[in-house]
DNA sequence: GTTAATATTAGTAATAATTATCAATATTGA
DNA sequence: TCAATATTGATAATTATTACTAATATTAAC
């Protein structure tokens, strides 16, 4: 078996993810947690982030370059990356929007589209 | 200045990309090119792939895990990844589709959306 | 509250993917 | 043919992440 036991490290990671909109990388989580748990190791951060993702308690975001980012907001939404300042913002979407985009792609395809991964880019409110 | 000089390595990479629909990784390009240029180096492959991308002659694709893939087809289109067999297929789209998707995301956003990166997943024609 | 079973950790080594460095070679135009 | 310089192969370095392991922490049963 593999029952999950409590760990302060994991709880602190969850708490941090729940309270930030920074979409932090593992390194950023590590830097933050060292303030309260000085001898936490980066491996522990990665291990727990991946565990949370596999349990559906967090989401992993990949943006082509740079390290993966993590999001504690598991409600369906897209992300926006400002090409000017790098800020990652949340984009509200409805289930309908997701379906509409899948439909657009399905038009000329003979397989079965189950979902998509997407992010948007441009200039954020303060940079434009 | 930095004028581009001919190189057989680069020409062979372009030719390979132009004639395959495999969306190869740098490693796959390297393995293929070694057949005709046995002592080509992986660094040369990476250097030229990135050069072609920066000159708009190829496109780099990132799929969250695994190495980046490269596509010699620079006409706008999306990609589909089969979750069963890993096959990467092209998805036809119109400029209109791209604009429609940007519009969907723009609805509740105060910045300026200039574009998006997306790929679709599901089961391909033969796996479904 | 001790104990036993085992999940988790810190620390470190290893791996994967990619980029940087550099002396030798190839291309190009004069 | 020559000089200027872009490109290469080889290798080292870097970045991001995962794997390994002995020590520690958690948990449920006594």
PDB file of C-alpha atoms (C1' of nucleotides) in Angstrom:
ATOM      1  CA  UNK A   1       0.000   0.000   0.000  1.00  0.00           C
ATOM      2  CA  UNK A   2       0.951   3.630  -0.023  1.00  0.00           C
ATOM      3  CA  UNK A   3      -1.162   5.600   2.428  1.00  0.00           C
ATOM      4  CA  UNK A   4      -0.321   9.251   2.717  1.00  0.00           C
ATOM      5  CA  UNK A   5       1.094  10.438   6.036  1.00  0.00           C
ATOM      6  CA  UNK A   6       1.127  13.998   7.225  1.00  0.00           C
ATOM      7  CA  UNK A   7       4.212  16.103   6.652  1.00  0.00           C
ATOM      8  CA  UNK A   8       4.740  19.706   7.623  1.00  0.00           C
ATOM      9  CA  UNK A   9       6.685  20.262   4.397  1.00  0.00           C
ATOM     10  CA  UNK A  10       3.774  19.164   2.234  1.00  0.00           C
ATOM     11  CA  UNK A  11       1.210  21.117   4.245  1.00  0.00           C
ATOM     12  CA  UNK A  12       3.311  24.258   3.990  1.00  0.00           C
ATOM     13  CA  UNK A  13       3.629  23.815   0.213  1.00  0.00           C
ATOM     14  CA  UNK A  14      -0.138  23.388  -0.117  1.00  0.00           C
ATOM     15  CA  UNK A  15      -0.749  26.426   2.030  1.00  0.00           C
ATOM     16  CA  UNK A  16       1.666  28.510  -0.027  1.00  0.00           C
ATOM     17  CA  UNK A  17       0.109  27.420  -3.320  1.00  0.00           C
ATOM     18  CA  UNK A  18      -3.355  28.144  -1.959  1.00  0.00           C
ATOM     19  CA  UNK A  19      -2.399  31.696  -1.064  1.00  0.00           C
ATOM     20  CA  UNK A  20      -0.370  32.919  -4.009  1.00  0.00           C
ATOM     21  CA  UNK A  21      -1.239  33.886  -7.560  1.00  0.00           C
ATOM     22  CA  UNK A  22       2.408  33.845  -8.585  1.00  0.00           C
ATOM     23  CA  UNK A  23       2.306  30.475 -10.375  1.00  0.00           C
ATOM     24  CA  UNK A  24       5.683  29.681  -8.796  1.00  0.00           C
ATOM     25  CA  UNK A  25       8.338  27.315 -10.094  1.00  0.00           C
ATOM     26  CA  UNK A  26       9.728  24.596  -7.818  1.00  0.00           C
ATOM     27  CA  UNK A  27      12.667  26.886  -7.112  1.00  0.00           C
ATOM     28  CA  UNK A  28      10.385  29.724  -6.092  1.00  0.00           C
ATOM     29  CA  UNK A  29       8.450  27.417  -3.766  1.00  0.00           C
ATOM     30  CA  UNK A  30      11.766  26.218  -2.334  1.00  0.00           C
ATOM     31  CA  UNK A  31      12.990  29.787  -1.733  1.00  0.00           C
ATOM     32  CA  UNK A  32       9.733  30.660   0.001  1.00  0.00           C
ATOM     33  CA  UNK A  33       9.624  27.583   2.223  1.00  0.00           C
ATOM     34  CA  UNK A  34      13.199  27.983   3.401  1.00  0.00           C
ATOM     35  CA  UNK A  35      12.015  30.995   5.384  1.00  0.00           C
ATOM     36  CA  UNK A  36       9.943  28.790   7.685  1.00  0.00           C
ATOM     37  CA  UNK A  37      11.667  25.420   7.169  1.00  0.00           C
ATOM     38  CA  UNK A  38      15.311  26.397   6.660  1.00  0.00           C
ATOM     39  CA  UNK A  39      16.664  22.922   5.953  1.00  0.00           C
ATOM     40  CA  UNK A  40      13.939  21.760   3.564  1.00  0.00           C
ATOM     41  CA  UNK A  41      15.446  20.239   0.444  1.00  0.00           C
ATOM     42  CA  UNK A  42      14.626  21.018  -3.167  1.00  0.00           C
ATOM     43  CA  UNK A  43      13.960  17.338  -3.794  1.00  0.00           C
ATOM     44  CA  UNK A  44      11.229  17.408  -1.165  1.00  0.00           C
ATOM     45  CA  UNK A  45       9.644  20.371  -2.911  1.00  0.00           C
ATOM     46  CA  UNK A  46       9.654  18.603  -6.283  1.00  0.00           C
ATOM     47  CA  UNK A  47       8.408  15.340  -4.773  1.00  0.00           C
ATOM     48  CA  UNK A  48       5.487  17.015  -3.035  1.00  0.00           C
ATOM     49  CA  UNK A  49       4.580  19.289  -5.933  1.00  0.00           C
ATOM     50  CA  UNK A  50       4.383  16.257  -8.203  1.00  0.00           C
ATOM     51  CA  UNK A  51       2.395  14.368  -5.578  1.00  0.00           C
ATOM     52  CA  UNK A  52      -0.101  17.214  -5.294  1.00  0.00           C
ATOM     53  CA  UNK A  53      -0.408  17.340  -9.085  1.00  0.00           C
ATOM     54  CA  UNK A  54      -1.005  13.593  -9.312  1.00  0.00           C
ATOM     55  CA  UNK A  55      -3.671  13.876  -6.610  1.00  0.00           C
ATOM     56  CA  UNK A  56      -5.374  16.693  -8.492  1.00  0.00           C
ATOM     57  CA  UNK A  57      -4.600  19.260  -5.779  1.00  0.00           C
ATOM     58  CA  UNK A  58      -2.363  21.378  -8.002  1.00  0.00           C
ATOM     59  CA  UNK A  59      -1.653  21.916 -11.684  1.00  0.00           C
ATOM     60  CA  UNK A  60       1.664  21.911 -13.513  1.00  0.00           C
ATOM     61  CA  UNK A  61       2.157  24.524 -16.220  1.00  0.00           C
ATOM     62  CA  UNK A  62       4.791  24.356 -18.978  1.00  0.00           C
ATOM     63  CA  UNK A  63       5.654  27.382 -21.061  1.00  0.00           C
ATOM     64  CA  UNK A  64       8.188  26.096 -23.574  1.00  0.00           C
ATOM     65  CA  UNK A  65      11.159  27.714 -21.899  1.00  0.00           C
ATOM     66  CA  UNK A  66      12.129  28.065 -18.282  1.00  0.00           C
ATOM     67  CA  UNK A  67      11.095  25.758 -15.461  1.00  0.00           C
ATOM     68  CA  UNK A  68       7.607  24.378 -14.992  1.00  0.00           C
ATOM     69  CA  UNK A  69       5.237  26.455 -12.886  1.00  0.00           C
ATOM     70  CA  UNK A  70       2.697  25.267 -10.342  1.00  0.00           C
ATOM     71  CA  UNK A  71      -0.798  26.514  -9.668  1.00  0.00           C
ATOM     72  CA  UNK A  72      -2.863  25.763  -6.572  1.00  0.00           C
ATOM     73  CA  UNK A  73      -5.990  26.935  -8.355  1.00  0.00           C
ATOM     74  CA  UNK A  74      -7.464  23.747  -9.791  1.00  0.00           C
ATOM     75  CA  UNK A  75     -10.657  25.281 -11.159  1.00  0.00           C
ATOM     76  CA  UNK A  76     -10.476  25.190 -14.971  1.00  0.00           C
ATOM     77  CA  UNK A  77      -8.869  28.322 -16.378  1.00  0.00           C
ATOM     78  CA  UNK A  78      -6.275  29.396 -18.903  1.00  0.00           C
ATOM     79  CA  UNK A  79      -3.106  31.390 -18.413  1.00  0.00           C
ATOM     80  CA  UNK A  80      -1.743  34.517 -19.956  1.00  0.00           C
ATOM     81  CA  UNK A  81       1.968  35.335 -20.147  1.00  0.00           C
ATOM     82  CA  UNK A  82       3.010  38.936 -20.652  1.00  0.00           C
ATOM     83  CA  UNK A  83       5.762  39.059 -23.266  1.00  0.00           C
ATOM     84  CA  UNK A  84       6.929  42.343 -21.721  1.00  0.00           C
ATOM     85  CA  UNK A  85       7.216  41.633 -17.993  1.00  0.00           C
ATOM     86  CA  UNK A  86       6.757  37.859 -17.788  1.00  0.00           C
ATOM     87  CA  UNK A  87       3.797  38.112 -15.458  1.00  0.00           C
ATOM     88  CA  UNK A  88       1.521  35.081 -15.504  1.00  0.00           C
ATOM     89  CA  UNK A  89      -2.135  35.918 -15.106  1.00  0.00           C
ATOM     90  CA  UNK A  90      -5.265  33.805 -14.832  1.00  0.00           C
ATOM     91  CA  UNK A  91      -7.831  33.890 -17.630  1.00  0.00           C
ATOM     92  CA  UNK A  92     -11.386  33.017 -16.739  1.00  0.00           C
ATOM     93  CA  UNK A  93     -13.095  30.520 -18.990  1.00  0.00           C
ATOM     94  CA  UNK A  94     -16.299  28.556 -19.005  1.00  0.00           C
ATOM     95  CA  UNK A  95     -16.651  24.861 -19.701  1.00  0.00           C
ATOM     96  CA  UNK A  96     -18.392  26.019 -22.840  1.00  0.00           C
ATOM     97  CA  UNK A  97     -15.287  27.840 -24.029  1.00  0.00           C
ATOM     98  CA  UNK A  98     -13.187  24.715 -23.582  1.00  0.00           C
ATOM     99  CA  UNK A  99     -15.708  22.697 -25.577  1.00  0.00           C
ATOM    100  CA  UNK A 100     -15.867  25.365 -28.283  1.00  0.00           C
ATOM    101  CA  UNK A 101     -12.091  25.245 -28.719  1.00  0.00           C
ATOM    102  CA  UNK A 102     -12.073  21.449 -28.864  1.00  0.00           C
ATOM    103  CA  UNK A 103     -14.818  21.645 -31.470  1.00  0.00           C
ATOM    104  CA  UNK A 104     -12.844  24.076 -33.607  1.00  0.00           C
ATOM    105  CA  UNK A 105      -9.936  21.626 -33.671  1.00  0.00           C
ATOM    106  CA  UNK A 106     -12.167  18.603 -34.270  1.00  0.00           C
ATOM    107  CA  UNK A 107     -13.598  19.987 -37.492  1.00  0.00           C
ATOM    108  CA  UNK A 108     -10.936  18.501 -39.747  1.00  0.00           C
ATOM    109  CA  UNK A 109      -9.716  15.593 -37.677  1.00  0.00           C
ATOM    110  CA  UNK A 110     -10.690  11.950 -37.744  1.00  0.00           C
ATOM    111  CA  UNK A 111      -9.430  10.982 -34.255  1.00  0.00           C
ATOM    112  CA  UNK A 112     -11.103  11.737 -30.916  1.00  0.00           C
ATOM    113  CA  UNK A 113     -10.070  15.001 -29.248  1.00  0.00           C
ATOM    114  CA  UNK A 114     -10.356  14.717 -25.468  1.00  0.00           C
ATOM    115  CA  UNK A 115      -8.848  18.037 -24.435  1.00  0.00           C
ATOM    116  CA  UNK A 116      -6.176  20.618 -25.019  1.00  0.00           C
ATOM    117  CA  UNK A 117      -3.428  22.523 -23.329  1.00  0.00           C
ATOM    118  CA  UNK A 118      -3.160  26.215 -24.124  1.00  0.00           C
ATOM    119  CA  UNK A 119      -1.772  29.474 -22.931  1.00  0.00           C
ATOM    120  CA  UNK A 120      -2.108  32.966 -24.295  1.00  0.00           C
ATOM    121  CA  UNK A 121       0.475  35.702 -24.657  1.00  0.00           C
ATOM    122  CA  UNK A 122       0.534  39.422 -25.308  1.00  0.00           C
ATOM    123  CA  UNK A 123       0.744  42.535 -23.174  1.00  0.00           C
ATOM    124  CA  UNK A 124      -0.751  42.668 -19.716  1.00  0.00           C
ATOM    125  CA  UNK A 125      -2.927  45.489 -18.407  1.00  0.00           C
ATOM    126  CA  UNK A 126      -0.023  47.561 -17.096  1.00  0.00           C
ATOM    127  CA  UNK A 127       2.410  46.902 -19.971  1.00  0.00           C
ATOM    128  CA  UNK A 128       0.104  47.658 -22.881  1.00  0.00           C
TER     129      UNK A 128
ATOM    130  CA  UNK B   1      27.680  41.679 -39.242  1.00  0.00           C
ATOM    131  CA  UNK B   2      26.460  38.115 -39.258  1.00  0.00           C
ATOM    132  CA  UNK B   3      25.772  36.979 -42.796  1.00  0.00           C
ATOM    133  CA  UNK B   4      24.741  33.369 -43.176  1.00  0.00           C
ATOM    134  CA  UNK B   5      27.120  31.083 -45.014  1.00  0.00           C
ATOM    135  CA  UNK B   6      26.193  27.819 -46.617  1.00  0.00           C
ATOM    136  CA  UNK B   7      26.677  24.617 -44.657  1.00  0.00           C
ATOM    137  CA  UNK B   8      25.869  21.107 -45.780  1.00  0.00           C
ATOM    138  CA  UNK B   9      24.762  20.268 -42.242  1.00  0.00           C
ATOM    139  CA  UNK B  10      22.145  23.019 -42.209  1.00  0.00           C
ATOM    140  CA  UNK B  11      20.917  22.251 -45.726  1.00  0.00           C
ATOM    141  CA  UNK B  12      20.510  18.585 -44.847  1.00  0.00           C
ATOM    142  CA  UNK B  13      18.557  19.474 -41.711  1.00  0.00           C
ATOM    143  CA  UNK B  14      16.253  21.760 -43.733  1.00  0.00           C
ATOM    144  CA  UNK B  15      15.762  19.068 -46.329  1.00  0.00           C
ATOM    145  CA  UNK B  16      14.930  16.494 -43.680  1.00  0.00           C
ATOM    146  CA  UNK B  17      12.445  18.785 -41.936  1.00  0.00           C
ATOM    147  CA  UNK B  18      10.841  19.627 -45.267  1.00  0.00           C
ATOM    148  CA  UNK B  19      10.254  15.968 -46.060  1.00  0.00           C
ATOM    149  CA  UNK B  20       9.062  14.456 -42.798  1.00  0.00           C
ATOM    150  CA  UNK B  21       5.842  14.695 -40.847  1.00  0.00           C
ATOM    151  CA  UNK B  22       7.442  13.123 -37.777  1.00  0.00           C
ATOM    152  CA  UNK B  23       7.889  16.382 -35.812  1.00  0.00           C
ATOM    153  CA  UNK B  24      11.326  15.101 -34.757  1.00  0.00           C
ATOM    154  CA  UNK B  25      13.272  16.041 -31.645  1.00  0.00           C
ATOM    155  CA  UNK B  26      16.869  17.270 -31.961  1.00  0.00           C
ATOM    156  CA  UNK B  27      17.985  13.735 -31.127  1.00  0.00           C
ATOM    157  CA  UNK B  28      15.860  12.268 -33.887  1.00  0.00           C
ATOM    158  CA  UNK B  29      17.256  14.765 -36.399  1.00  0.00           C
ATOM    159  CA  UNK B  30      20.747  13.896 -35.177  1.00  0.00           C
ATOM    160  CA  UNK B  31      20.157  10.147 -35.573  1.00  0.00           C
ATOM    161  CA  UNK B  32      18.837  10.682 -39.105  1.00  0.00           C
ATOM    162  CA  UNK B  33      21.645  12.967 -40.217  1.00  0.00           C
ATOM    163  CA  UNK B  34      24.383  10.649 -38.991  1.00  0.00           C
ATOM    164  CA  UNK B  35      23.448   8.317 -41.832  1.00  0.00           C
ATOM    165  CA  UNK B  36      24.693  10.810 -44.419  1.00  0.00           C
ATOM    166  CA  UNK B  37      27.057  12.920 -42.278  1.00  0.00           C
ATOM    167  CA  UNK B  38      28.484  10.386 -39.819  1.00  0.00           C
ATOM    168  CA  UNK B  39      30.548  12.810 -37.760  1.00  0.00           C
ATOM    169  CA  UNK B  40      27.961  15.570 -37.397  1.00  0.00           C
ATOM    170  CA  UNK B  41      27.645  16.685 -33.799  1.00  0.00           C
ATOM    171  CA  UNK B  42      24.502  17.082 -31.717  1.00  0.00           C
ATOM    172  CA  UNK B  43      25.483  20.675 -30.925  1.00  0.00           C
ATOM    173  CA  UNK B  44      25.447  21.477 -34.628  1.00  0.00           C
ATOM    174  CA  UNK B  45      21.944  20.040 -34.885  1.00  0.00           C
ATOM    175  CA  UNK B  46      20.689  22.146 -31.965  1.00  0.00           C
ATOM    176  CA  UNK B  47      22.455  25.258 -33.256  1.00  0.00           C
ATOM    177  CA  UNK B  48      20.936  24.948 -36.720  1.00  0.00           C
ATOM    178  CA  UNK B  49      17.473  23.980 -35.544  1.00  0.00           C
ATOM    179  CA  UNK B  50      17.396  27.080 -33.352  1.00  0.00           C
ATOM    180  CA  UNK B  51      18.743  29.195 -36.195  1.00  0.00           C
ATOM    181  CA  UNK B  52      16.018  27.940 -38.522  1.00  0.00           C
ATOM    182  CA  UNK B  53      13.401  28.660 -35.867  1.00  0.00           C
ATOM    183  CA  UNK B  54      14.709  32.195 -35.323  1.00  0.00           C
ATOM    184  CA  UNK B  55      14.635  32.772 -39.091  1.00  0.00           C
ATOM    185  CA  UNK B  56      11.063  31.544 -39.276  1.00  0.00           C
ATOM    186  CA  UNK B  57      11.993  28.500 -41.364  1.00  0.00           C
ATOM    187  CA  UNK B  58      10.936  25.992 -38.704  1.00  0.00           C
ATOM    188  CA  UNK B  59       8.809  25.853 -35.580  1.00  0.00           C
ATOM    189  CA  UNK B  60       9.674  24.551 -32.126  1.00  0.00           C
ATOM    190  CA  UNK B  61       7.023  22.571 -30.282  1.00  0.00           C
ATOM    191  CA  UNK B  62       6.984  21.913 -26.527  1.00  0.00           C
ATOM    192  CA  UNK B  63       4.747  19.285 -24.996  1.00  0.00           C
ATOM    193  CA  UNK B  64       5.310  19.590 -21.253  1.00  0.00           C
ATOM    194  CA  UNK B  65       7.429  16.467 -20.967  1.00  0.00           C
ATOM    195  CA  UNK B  66      10.088  15.022 -23.190  1.00  0.00           C
ATOM    196  CA  UNK B  67      12.347  16.971 -25.539  1.00  0.00           C
ATOM    197  CA  UNK B  68      11.179  19.771 -27.796  1.00  0.00           C
ATOM    198  CA  UNK B  69      10.044  18.801 -31.278  1.00  0.00           C
ATOM    199  CA  UNK B  70      10.655  20.622 -34.553  1.00  0.00           C
ATOM    200  CA  UNK B  71       8.361  21.150 -37.489  1.00  0.00           C
ATOM    201  CA  UNK B  72       9.404  22.245 -40.974  1.00  0.00           C
ATOM    202  CA  UNK B  73       5.810  23.100 -41.809  1.00  0.00           C
ATOM    203  CA  UNK B  74       5.549  26.796 -41.017  1.00  0.00           C
ATOM    204  CA  UNK B  75       2.013  27.313 -42.277  1.00  0.00           C
ATOM    205  CA  UNK B  76      -0.216  27.988 -39.259  1.00  0.00           C
ATOM    206  CA  UNK B  77      -1.628  24.796 -37.812  1.00  0.00           C
ATOM    207  CA  UNK B  78      -2.139  23.078 -34.478  1.00  0.00           C
ATOM    208  CA  UNK B  79      -0.891  19.734 -33.270  1.00  0.00           C
ATOM    209  CA  UNK B  80      -2.534  16.692 -31.856  1.00  0.00           C
ATOM    210  CA  UNK B  81      -0.798  14.221 -29.558  1.00  0.00           C
ATOM    211  CA  UNK B  82      -2.240  10.729 -29.226  1.00  0.00           C
ATOM    212  CA  UNK B  83      -2.270   9.755 -25.542  1.00  0.00           C
ATOM    213  CA  UNK B  84      -2.205   6.108 -26.636  1.00  0.00           C
ATOM    214  CA  UNK B  85       0.662   5.867 -29.133  1.00  0.00           C
ATOM    215  CA  UNK B  86       2.352   9.267 -28.844  1.00  0.00           C
ATOM    216  CA  UNK B  87       1.889  10.059 -32.505  1.00  0.00           C
ATOM    217  CA  UNK B  88       1.953  13.775 -33.312  1.00  0.00           C
ATOM    218  CA  UNK B  89      -0.426  14.788 -36.066  1.00  0.00           C
ATOM    219  CA  UNK B  90      -1.129  18.072 -37.805  1.00  0.00           C
ATOM    220  CA  UNK B  91      -4.490  19.776 -37.299  1.00  0.00           C
ATOM    221  CA  UNK B  92      -5.673  22.079 -40.021  1.00  0.00           C
ATOM    222  CA  UNK B  93      -6.923  25.467 -38.900  1.00  0.00           C
ATOM    223  CA  UNK B  94      -7.904  28.715 -40.511  1.00  0.00           C
ATOM    224  CA  UNK B  95      -6.728  32.167 -39.499  1.00  0.00           C
ATOM    225  CA  UNK B  96     -10.314  32.640 -38.444  1.00  0.00           C
ATOM    226  CA  UNK B  97     -10.080  29.774 -35.948  1.00  0.00           C
ATOM    227  CA  UNK B  98      -6.991  31.324 -34.381  1.00  0.00           C
ATOM    228  CA  UNK B  99      -8.776  34.658 -34.053  1.00  0.00           C
ATOM    229  CA  UNK B 100     -11.870  32.982 -32.600  1.00  0.00           C
ATOM    230  CA  UNK B 101      -9.798  31.311 -29.901  1.00  0.00           C
ATOM    231  CA  UNK B 102      -8.007  34.569 -29.073  1.00  0.00           C
ATOM    232  CA  UNK B 103     -11.407  36.246 -28.854  1.00  0.00           C
ATOM    233  CA  UNK B 104     -12.718  33.616 -26.438  1.00  0.00           C
ATOM    234  CA  UNK B 105      -9.786  34.302 -24.125  1.00  0.00           C
ATOM    235  CA  UNK B 106     -10.044  38.074 -24.498  1.00  0.00           C
ATOM    236  CA  UNK B 107     -13.595  38.215 -23.198  1.00  0.00           C
ATOM    237  CA  UNK B 108     -12.642  38.614 -19.551  1.00  0.00           C
ATOM    238  CA  UNK B 109      -9.179  40.094 -19.822  1.00  0.00           C
ATOM    239  CA  UNK B 110      -8.018  43.675 -19.691  1.00  0.00           C
ATOM    240  CA  UNK B 111      -4.619  43.203 -21.379  1.00  0.00           C
ATOM    241  CA  UNK B 112      -3.948  42.743 -25.096  1.00  0.00           C
ATOM    242  CA  UNK B 113      -3.866  39.149 -26.320  1.00  0.00           C
ATOM    243  CA  UNK B 114      -1.546  38.776 -29.307  1.00  0.00           C
ATOM    244  CA  UNK B 115      -1.611  35.020 -29.762  1.00  0.00           C
ATOM    245  CA  UNK B 116      -1.619  31.644 -28.128  1.00  0.00           C
ATOM    246  CA  UNK B 117       0.161  28.344 -28.048  1.00  0.00           C
ATOM    247  CA  UNK B 118      -1.968  25.228 -27.979  1.00  0.00           C
ATOM    248  CA  UNK B 119      -1.946  21.534 -28.637  1.00  0.00           C
ATOM    249  CA  UNK B 120      -4.720  18.996 -28.477  1.00  0.00           C
ATOM    250  CA  UNK B 121      -4.713  15.477 -27.137  1.00  0.00           C
ATOM    251  CA  UNK B 122      -6.909  12.405 -27.337  1.00  0.00           C
ATOM    252  CA  UNK B 123      -6.953   9.244 -29.415  1.00  0.00           C
ATOM    253  CA  UNK B 124      -5.776   9.235 -32.994  1.00  0.00           C
ATOM    254  CA  UNK B 125      -7.672   7.656 -35.878  1.00  0.00           C
ATOM    255  CA  UNK B 126      -6.096   4.236 -35.473  1.00  0.00           C
ATOM    256  CA  UNK B 127      -6.100   4.129 -31.641  1.00  0.00           C
ATOM    257  CA  UNK B 128      -9.681   5.178 -31.020  1.00  0.00           C
TER     258      UNK B 128
ATOM    259  C1'  DG C   1       3.783   6.220  26.135  1.00  0.00           C
ATOM    260  C1'  DT C   2       6.362   2.297  23.677  1.00  0.00           C
ATOM    261  C1'  DT C   3       6.701  -0.171  19.800  1.00  0.00           C
ATOM    262  C1'  DA C   4       6.610  -1.598  15.104  1.00  0.00           C
ATOM    263  C1'  DA C   5       5.574  -0.599  10.412  1.00  0.00           C
ATOM    264  C1'  DT C   6       6.307   2.433   6.968  1.00  0.00           C
ATOM    265  C1'  DA C   7       5.925   7.074   4.747  1.00  0.00           C
ATOM    266  C1'  DT C   8       8.793  11.045   4.415  1.00  0.00           C
ATOM    267  C1'  DT C   9      12.842  13.639   4.650  1.00  0.00           C
ATOM    268  C1'  DA C  10      17.533  15.927   3.738  1.00  0.00           C
ATOM    269  C1'  DG C  11      21.362  15.415   1.265  1.00  0.00           C
ATOM    270  C1'  DT C  12      23.467  14.060  -2.595  1.00  0.00           C
ATOM    271  C1'  DA C  13      24.209  11.683  -6.924  1.00  0.00           C
ATOM    272  C1'  DA C  14      22.473  10.897 -11.386  1.00  0.00           C
ATOM    273  C1'  DT C  15      19.990  11.964 -15.559  1.00  0.00           C
ATOM    274  C1'  DA C  16      17.962  14.522 -19.495  1.00  0.00           C
ATOM    275  C1'  DA C  17      17.877  18.313 -22.443  1.00  0.00           C
ATOM    276  C1'  DT C  18      20.119  22.039 -23.984  1.00  0.00           C
ATOM    277  C1'  DT C  19      23.567  25.739 -24.398  1.00  0.00           C
ATOM    278  C1'  DA C  20      28.362  27.551 -24.284  1.00  0.00           C
ATOM    279  C1'  DT C  21      33.247  27.394 -25.468  1.00  0.00           C
ATOM    280  C1'  DC C  22      36.898  27.025 -28.655  1.00  0.00           C
ATOM    281  C1'  DA C  23      40.431  25.549 -31.807  1.00  0.00           C
ATOM    282  C1'  DA C  24      40.077  23.639 -36.438  1.00  0.00           C
ATOM    283  C1'  DT C  25      37.721  23.811 -40.816  1.00  0.00           C
ATOM    284  C1'  DA C  26      34.763  25.560 -44.553  1.00  0.00           C
ATOM    285  C1'  DT C  27      32.777  29.237 -47.215  1.00  0.00           C
ATOM    286  C1'  DT C  28      32.929  33.454 -49.600  1.00  0.00           C
ATOM    287  C1'  DG C  29      34.149  37.590 -52.000  1.00  0.00           C
ATOM    288  C1'  DA C  30      38.139  40.233 -53.302  1.00  0.00           C
TER     289       DA C  30
ATOM    290  C1'  DT D   1      45.308  32.511 -53.489  1.00  0.00           C
ATOM    291  C1'  DC D   2      44.163  35.067 -49.699  1.00  0.00           C
ATOM    292  C1'  DA D   3      41.953  37.114 -45.872  1.00  0.00           C
ATOM    293  C1'  DA D   4      37.823  37.579 -43.245  1.00  0.00           C
ATOM    294  C1'  DT D   5      34.625  35.241 -40.847  1.00  0.00           C
ATOM    295  C1'  DA D   6      30.812  31.829 -40.352  1.00  0.00           C
ATOM    296  C1'  DT D   7      30.482  27.082 -39.079  1.00  0.00           C
ATOM    297  C1'  DT D   8      31.841  22.840 -37.231  1.00  0.00           C
ATOM    298  C1'  DG D   9      32.952  18.813 -34.008  1.00  0.00           C
ATOM    299  C1'  DA D  10      34.178  17.892 -29.581  1.00  0.00           C
ATOM    300  C1'  DT D  11      33.597  18.631 -25.144  1.00  0.00           C
ATOM    301  C1'  DA D  12      32.481  21.129 -20.975  1.00  0.00           C
ATOM    302  C1'  DA D  13      29.009  23.499 -18.541  1.00  0.00           C
ATOM    303  C1'  DT D  14      24.286  24.567 -17.253  1.00  0.00           C
ATOM    304  C1'  DT D  15      19.472  23.954 -16.146  1.00  0.00           C
ATOM    305  C1'  DA D  16      15.712  21.405 -14.631  1.00  0.00           C
ATOM    306  C1'  DT D  17      14.402  17.405 -12.687  1.00  0.00           C
ATOM    307  C1'  DT D  18      14.435  12.663 -10.830  1.00  0.00           C
ATOM    308  C1'  DA D  19      16.550   8.769  -8.214  1.00  0.00           C
ATOM    309  C1'  DC D  20      18.840   6.857  -4.207  1.00  0.00           C
ATOM    310  C1'  DT D  21      19.550   6.139   0.677  1.00  0.00           C
ATOM    311  C1'  DA D  22      20.239   6.246   5.524  1.00  0.00           C
ATOM    312  C1'  DA D  23      18.041   8.939   9.121  1.00  0.00           C
ATOM    313  C1'  DT D  24      13.740  10.789  10.878  1.00  0.00           C
ATOM    314  C1'  DA D  25       8.734  11.425  11.491  1.00  0.00           C
ATOM    315  C1'  DT D  26       4.071   9.746  11.564  1.00  0.00           C
ATOM    316  C1'  DT D  27       0.643   6.549  12.684  1.00  0.00           C
ATOM    317  C1'  DA D  28      -2.010   2.869  14.636  1.00  0.00           C
ATOM    318  C1'  DA D  29      -1.802  -0.916  17.838  1.00  0.00           C
ATOM    319  C1'  DC D  30      -0.618  -2.402  22.120  1.00  0.00           C
TER     320       DC D  30
END
